[in-house]
């Protein structure tokens, strides 16, 4: 809960910076990433911190229920919750309205700043949960764990049909995009391609996907 709360707080700060200071969200996200990555490296002395709690590892990675591994259950639960939030609750409609045309949404009575801040809070919490899962997988709190995954995340979301310019997208599509990126990465690894070549291919996929989304 402490980690999720910290993620929510960081997300809230990011949301305030975006809505009140009018800083582009992409730049705020990169800035906060740099700040807290640096803090993590400083606090840990750049060394991994071992995790010896088996219950923690079972909850977020090693455990299973009905023969299904914990990460898959987390994915199912979060996907279902996200789908319900976006498609069955008023907040979801406000998110799409704000992303499509914030000015029109404000004239319609939508508190767009609040919508954006809460979206950042949710993003911070889910990012924290992802961090917990990565830590459980490696049985250590590694300050550099997850570095370089930003490109994979962006690619997965774009391939899943979410527009970088706002207005449309879906949780299910993003999950499908993530699965595609995972399969692609595994396939490139099997082919023996270097990490640098994999990054080139992923970058090209992002450019192609964005160009198709704009049509």
mmCIF file of C-alpha atoms in Angstrom:
data_model
loop_
_atom_site.group_PDB
_atom_site.id
_atom_site.type_symbol
_atom_site.label_atom_id
_atom_site.label_comp_id
_atom_site.label_asym_id
_atom_site.label_seq_id
_atom_site.Cartn_x
_atom_site.Cartn_y
_atom_site.Cartn_z
ATOM 1 C CA UNK A 1 0.000 0.000 0.000
ATOM 2 C CA UNK A 2 2.884 2.351 0.747
ATOM 3 C CA UNK A 3 4.335 1.817 -2.727
ATOM 4 C CA UNK A 4 0.957 2.305 -4.398
ATOM 5 C CA UNK A 5 0.402 5.438 -2.321
ATOM 6 C CA UNK A 6 3.786 6.794 -3.364
ATOM 7 C CA UNK A 7 2.941 6.115 -6.998
ATOM 8 C CA UNK A 8 -0.394 7.889 -6.605
ATOM 9 C CA UNK A 9 1.302 10.892 -4.986
ATOM 10 C CA UNK A 10 3.895 11.130 -7.748
ATOM 11 C CA UNK A 11 1.125 10.882 -10.322
ATOM 12 C CA UNK A 12 -0.817 13.641 -8.573
ATOM 13 C CA UNK A 13 2.222 15.935 -8.635
ATOM 14 C CA UNK A 14 2.677 15.228 -12.339
ATOM 15 C CA UNK A 15 -0.985 15.969 -12.975
ATOM 16 C CA UNK A 16 -0.768 19.293 -11.163
ATOM 17 C CA UNK A 17 2.325 20.282 -13.147
ATOM 18 C CA UNK A 18 0.504 19.493 -16.385
ATOM 19 C CA UNK A 19 -2.781 21.186 -15.543
ATOM 20 C CA UNK A 20 -1.641 24.194 -13.525
ATOM 21 C CA UNK A 21 1.713 25.047 -15.108
ATOM 22 C CA UNK A 22 0.606 23.905 -18.582
ATOM 23 C CA UNK A 23 3.746 21.834 -19.124
ATOM 24 C CA UNK A 24 3.283 19.149 -21.818
ATOM 25 C CA UNK A 25 2.504 15.829 -20.159
ATOM 26 C CA UNK A 26 5.204 13.996 -22.105
ATOM 27 C CA UNK A 27 7.890 16.356 -20.792
ATOM 28 C CA UNK A 28 6.580 16.139 -17.227
ATOM 29 C CA UNK A 29 6.642 12.349 -17.410
ATOM 30 C CA UNK A 30 10.226 12.309 -18.678
ATOM 31 C CA UNK A 31 11.278 14.818 -16.034
ATOM 32 C CA UNK A 32 9.703 12.853 -13.183
ATOM 33 C CA UNK A 33 11.250 9.661 -14.549
ATOM 34 C CA UNK A 34 14.687 11.245 -14.425
ATOM 35 C CA UNK A 35 14.163 12.677 -10.927
ATOM 36 C CA UNK A 36 12.986 9.475 -9.277
ATOM 37 C CA UNK A 37 15.394 7.240 -11.164
ATOM 38 C CA UNK A 38 18.190 9.405 -9.810
ATOM 39 C CA UNK A 39 16.733 9.277 -6.297
ATOM 40 C CA UNK A 40 16.451 5.483 -6.449
ATOM 41 C CA UNK A 41 20.070 5.166 -7.540
ATOM 42 C CA UNK A 42 21.183 7.542 -4.775
ATOM 43 C CA UNK A 43 19.202 5.851 -1.983
ATOM 44 C CA UNK A 44 20.340 2.330 -2.906
ATOM 45 C CA UNK A 45 23.883 3.299 -3.801
ATOM 46 C CA UNK A 46 23.225 1.843 -7.290
ATOM 47 C CA UNK A 47 23.079 -1.653 -5.724
ATOM 48 C CA UNK A 48 20.110 -4.068 -5.779
ATOM 49 C CA UNK A 49 18.328 -4.610 -2.464
ATOM 50 C CA UNK A 50 17.479 -8.273 -1.902
ATOM 51 C CA UNK A 51 13.889 -9.295 -1.167
ATOM 52 C CA UNK A 52 13.569 -12.385 1.032
ATOM 53 C CA UNK A 53 9.812 -12.286 1.592
ATOM 54 C CA UNK A 54 8.327 -15.344 -0.133
ATOM 55 C CA UNK A 55 4.776 -14.077 0.362
ATOM 56 C CA UNK A 56 5.645 -10.926 -1.570
ATOM 57 C CA UNK A 57 7.126 -12.928 -4.440
ATOM 58 C CA UNK A 58 4.148 -15.296 -4.499
ATOM 59 C CA UNK A 59 1.628 -12.458 -4.515
ATOM 60 C CA UNK A 60 3.141 -10.564 -7.405
ATOM 61 C CA UNK A 61 4.962 -13.180 -9.471
ATOM 62 C CA UNK A 62 5.612 -16.756 -8.371
ATOM 63 C CA UNK A 63 2.197 -17.656 -7.005
ATOM 64 C CA UNK A 64 -0.657 -19.234 -8.938
ATOM 65 C CA UNK A 65 -4.405 -19.733 -8.616
ATOM 66 C CA UNK A 66 -6.389 -22.355 -10.528
ATOM 67 C CA UNK A 67 -3.203 -23.156 -12.396
ATOM 68 C CA UNK A 68 -2.793 -19.587 -13.660
ATOM 69 C CA UNK A 69 0.288 -17.578 -12.693
ATOM 70 C CA UNK A 70 -0.045 -14.413 -10.605
ATOM 71 C CA UNK A 71 1.070 -11.951 -13.350
ATOM 72 C CA UNK A 72 -1.711 -13.195 -15.626
ATOM 73 C CA UNK A 73 -4.292 -12.745 -12.876
ATOM 74 C CA UNK A 74 -3.047 -9.214 -12.239
ATOM 75 C CA UNK A 75 -3.333 -8.481 -15.962
ATOM 76 C CA UNK A 76 -6.880 -9.842 -16.118
ATOM 77 C CA UNK A 77 -8.030 -7.936 -13.028
ATOM 78 C CA UNK A 78 -6.495 -4.623 -14.094
ATOM 79 C CA UNK A 79 -7.762 -4.968 -17.667
ATOM 80 C CA UNK A 80 -11.293 -5.664 -16.438
ATOM 81 C CA UNK A 81 -11.144 -2.773 -13.962
ATOM 82 C CA UNK A 82 -9.792 -0.389 -16.597
ATOM 83 C CA UNK A 83 -12.410 -1.446 -19.128
ATOM 84 C CA UNK A 84 -15.213 -0.943 -16.603
ATOM 85 C CA UNK A 85 -13.848 2.457 -15.589
ATOM 86 C CA UNK A 86 -13.582 3.727 -19.163
ATOM 87 C CA UNK A 87 -16.750 2.242 -20.634
ATOM 88 C CA UNK A 88 -19.222 1.889 -17.776
ATOM 89 C CA UNK A 89 -18.542 4.873 -15.527
ATOM 90 C CA UNK A 90 -19.023 8.625 -16.087
ATOM 91 C CA UNK A 91 -15.316 9.238 -15.525
ATOM 92 C CA UNK A 92 -14.481 7.186 -18.612
ATOM 93 C CA UNK A 93 -16.686 9.351 -20.811
ATOM 94 C CA UNK A 94 -15.026 12.437 -19.361
ATOM 95 C CA UNK A 95 -11.598 11.010 -20.174
ATOM 96 C CA UNK A 96 -12.499 10.503 -23.832
ATOM 97 C CA UNK A 97 -14.155 13.927 -24.001
ATOM 98 C CA UNK A 98 -11.124 15.627 -22.463
ATOM 99 C CA UNK A 99 -8.715 13.785 -24.731
ATOM 100 C CA UNK A 100 -10.757 14.522 -27.841
ATOM 101 C CA UNK A 101 -11.355 18.226 -27.255
ATOM 102 C CA UNK A 102 -10.573 19.678 -23.838
ATOM 103 C CA UNK A 103 -12.079 23.086 -24.655
ATOM 104 C CA UNK A 104 -15.395 21.592 -25.764
ATOM 105 C CA UNK A 105 -15.379 19.312 -22.722
ATOM 106 C CA UNK A 106 -14.935 22.296 -20.388
ATOM 107 C CA UNK A 107 -17.838 24.110 -22.030
ATOM 108 C CA UNK A 108 -19.888 20.955 -21.480
ATOM 109 C CA UNK A 109 -19.224 21.137 -17.761
ATOM 110 C CA UNK A 110 -16.384 18.629 -17.510
ATOM 111 C CA UNK A 111 -13.698 19.538 -14.993
ATOM 112 C CA UNK A 112 -10.878 18.655 -17.330
ATOM 113 C CA UNK A 113 -8.084 19.460 -14.881
ATOM 114 C CA UNK A 114 -9.512 17.032 -12.354
ATOM 115 C CA UNK A 115 -9.915 14.378 -15.038
ATOM 116 C CA UNK A 116 -6.277 14.742 -16.056
ATOM 117 C CA UNK A 117 -4.939 14.731 -12.495
ATOM 118 C CA UNK A 118 -6.880 11.578 -11.611
ATOM 119 C CA UNK A 119 -5.612 9.930 -14.802
ATOM 120 C CA UNK A 120 -2.053 10.663 -13.681
ATOM 121 C CA UNK A 121 -2.842 9.268 -10.221
ATOM 122 C CA UNK A 122 -4.099 6.020 -11.759
ATOM 123 C CA UNK A 123 -1.060 5.900 -14.026
ATOM 124 C CA UNK A 124 1.264 6.343 -11.053
ATOM 125 C CA UNK A 125 -0.453 3.563 -9.122
ATOM 126 C CA UNK A 126 -0.327 1.091 -12.000
ATOM 127 C CA UNK A 127 3.318 1.975 -12.654
ATOM 128 C CA UNK A 128 4.035 1.253 -8.982
ATOM 129 C CA UNK A 129 2.264 -2.088 -9.276
ATOM 130 C CA UNK A 130 4.358 -2.918 -12.333
ATOM 131 C CA UNK A 131 7.455 -2.070 -10.302
ATOM 132 C CA UNK A 132 6.348 -4.430 -7.543
ATOM 133 C CA UNK A 133 5.899 -7.214 -10.084
ATOM 134 C CA UNK A 134 9.341 -6.630 -11.586
ATOM 135 C CA UNK A 135 10.876 -6.622 -8.106
ATOM 136 C CA UNK A 136 9.099 -9.880 -7.260
ATOM 137 C CA UNK A 137 10.353 -11.466 -10.476
ATOM 138 C CA UNK A 138 13.978 -10.570 -9.762
ATOM 139 C CA UNK A 139 13.641 -10.984 -5.949
ATOM 140 C CA UNK A 140 15.370 -7.636 -5.543
ATOM 141 C CA UNK A 141 14.649 -3.943 -5.570
ATOM 142 C CA UNK A 142 16.936 -2.890 -8.390
ATOM 143 C CA UNK A 143 17.098 0.882 -9.038
ATOM 144 C CA UNK A 144 17.798 0.298 -12.728
ATOM 145 C CA UNK A 145 15.110 -2.352 -13.154
ATOM 146 C CA UNK A 146 12.732 -1.497 -15.969
ATOM 147 C CA UNK A 147 15.079 1.002 -17.588
ATOM 148 C CA UNK A 148 14.534 1.025 -21.323
ATOM 149 C CA UNK A 149 10.983 -0.315 -21.161
ATOM 150 C CA UNK A 150 9.563 3.119 -21.981
ATOM 151 C CA UNK A 151 9.836 2.487 -25.711
ATOM 152 C CA UNK A 152 8.091 -0.877 -25.363
ATOM 153 C CA UNK A 153 5.228 0.735 -23.457
ATOM 154 C CA UNK A 154 4.770 3.511 -26.007
ATOM 155 C CA UNK A 155 4.882 1.008 -28.862
ATOM 156 C CA UNK A 156 2.345 -1.283 -27.179
ATOM 157 C CA UNK A 157 -0.123 1.537 -26.547
ATOM 158 C CA UNK A 158 0.136 2.925 -30.083
ATOM 159 C CA UNK A 159 -0.134 -0.501 -31.699
ATOM 160 C CA UNK A 160 -3.173 -1.111 -29.495
ATOM 161 C CA UNK A 161 -4.942 1.777 -31.212
ATOM 162 C CA UNK A 162 -4.541 4.594 -28.701
ATOM 163 C CA UNK A 163 -4.022 7.970 -30.320
ATOM 164 C CA UNK A 164 -1.128 10.079 -29.083
ATOM 165 C CA UNK A 165 -3.266 13.083 -29.954
ATOM 166 C CA UNK A 166 -6.109 12.060 -27.639
ATOM 167 C CA UNK A 167 -9.734 11.144 -28.070
ATOM 168 C CA UNK A 168 -9.660 7.406 -28.527
ATOM 169 C CA UNK A 169 -7.997 4.236 -27.351
ATOM 170 C CA UNK A 170 -8.797 1.204 -25.243
ATOM 171 C CA UNK A 171 -7.434 -0.871 -22.383
ATOM 172 C CA UNK A 172 -7.953 -4.125 -24.269
ATOM 173 C CA UNK A 173 -6.154 -2.742 -27.317
ATOM 174 C CA UNK A 174 -3.186 -1.741 -25.178
ATOM 175 C CA UNK A 175 -3.004 -5.237 -23.685
ATOM 176 C CA UNK A 176 -3.059 -6.738 -27.178
ATOM 177 C CA UNK A 177 -0.314 -4.306 -28.177
ATOM 178 C CA UNK A 178 1.765 -5.337 -25.165
ATOM 179 C CA UNK A 179 1.362 -9.011 -26.063
ATOM 180 C CA UNK A 180 2.434 -8.225 -29.630
ATOM 181 C CA UNK A 181 5.541 -6.367 -28.437
ATOM 182 C CA UNK A 182 6.395 -9.245 -26.103
ATOM 183 C CA UNK A 183 6.069 -11.805 -28.882
ATOM 184 C CA UNK A 184 8.032 -9.564 -31.244
ATOM 185 C CA UNK A 185 10.857 -9.156 -28.734
ATOM 186 C CA UNK A 186 11.013 -12.896 -28.118
ATOM 187 C CA UNK A 187 10.998 -13.597 -31.845
ATOM 188 C CA UNK A 188 13.809 -11.138 -32.514
ATOM 189 C CA UNK A 189 15.777 -12.691 -29.655
ATOM 190 C CA UNK A 190 15.299 -16.168 -31.116
ATOM 191 C CA UNK A 191 16.551 -14.868 -34.459
ATOM 192 C CA UNK A 192 19.720 -13.781 -32.694
ATOM 193 C CA UNK A 193 19.323 -10.073 -33.388
ATOM 194 C CA UNK A 194 21.187 -7.729 -31.062
ATOM 195 C CA UNK A 195 19.413 -5.430 -28.620
ATOM 196 C CA UNK A 196 20.374 -2.391 -30.679
ATOM 197 C CA UNK A 197 18.737 -3.839 -33.802
ATOM 198 C CA UNK A 198 15.635 -4.672 -31.775
ATOM 199 C CA UNK A 199 15.392 -1.035 -30.695
ATOM 200 C CA UNK A 200 15.672 0.088 -34.322
ATOM 201 C CA UNK A 201 12.809 -2.210 -35.313
ATOM 202 C CA UNK A 202 10.621 -1.088 -32.400
ATOM 203 C CA UNK A 203 11.281 2.556 -33.230
ATOM 204 C CA UNK A 204 10.276 1.954 -36.840
ATOM 205 C CA UNK A 205 7.090 0.220 -35.674
ATOM 206 C CA UNK A 206 6.175 3.237 -33.534
ATOM 207 C CA UNK A 207 6.653 5.643 -36.446
ATOM 208 C CA UNK A 208 4.565 3.463 -38.767
ATOM 209 C CA UNK A 209 1.811 3.012 -36.167
ATOM 210 C CA UNK A 210 1.610 6.758 -35.460
ATOM 211 C CA UNK A 211 1.450 7.575 -39.166
ATOM 212 C CA UNK A 212 -1.388 5.080 -39.635
ATOM 213 C CA UNK A 213 -3.266 6.488 -36.627
ATOM 214 C CA UNK A 214 -3.196 9.994 -38.104
ATOM 215 C CA UNK A 215 -4.978 8.928 -41.278
#
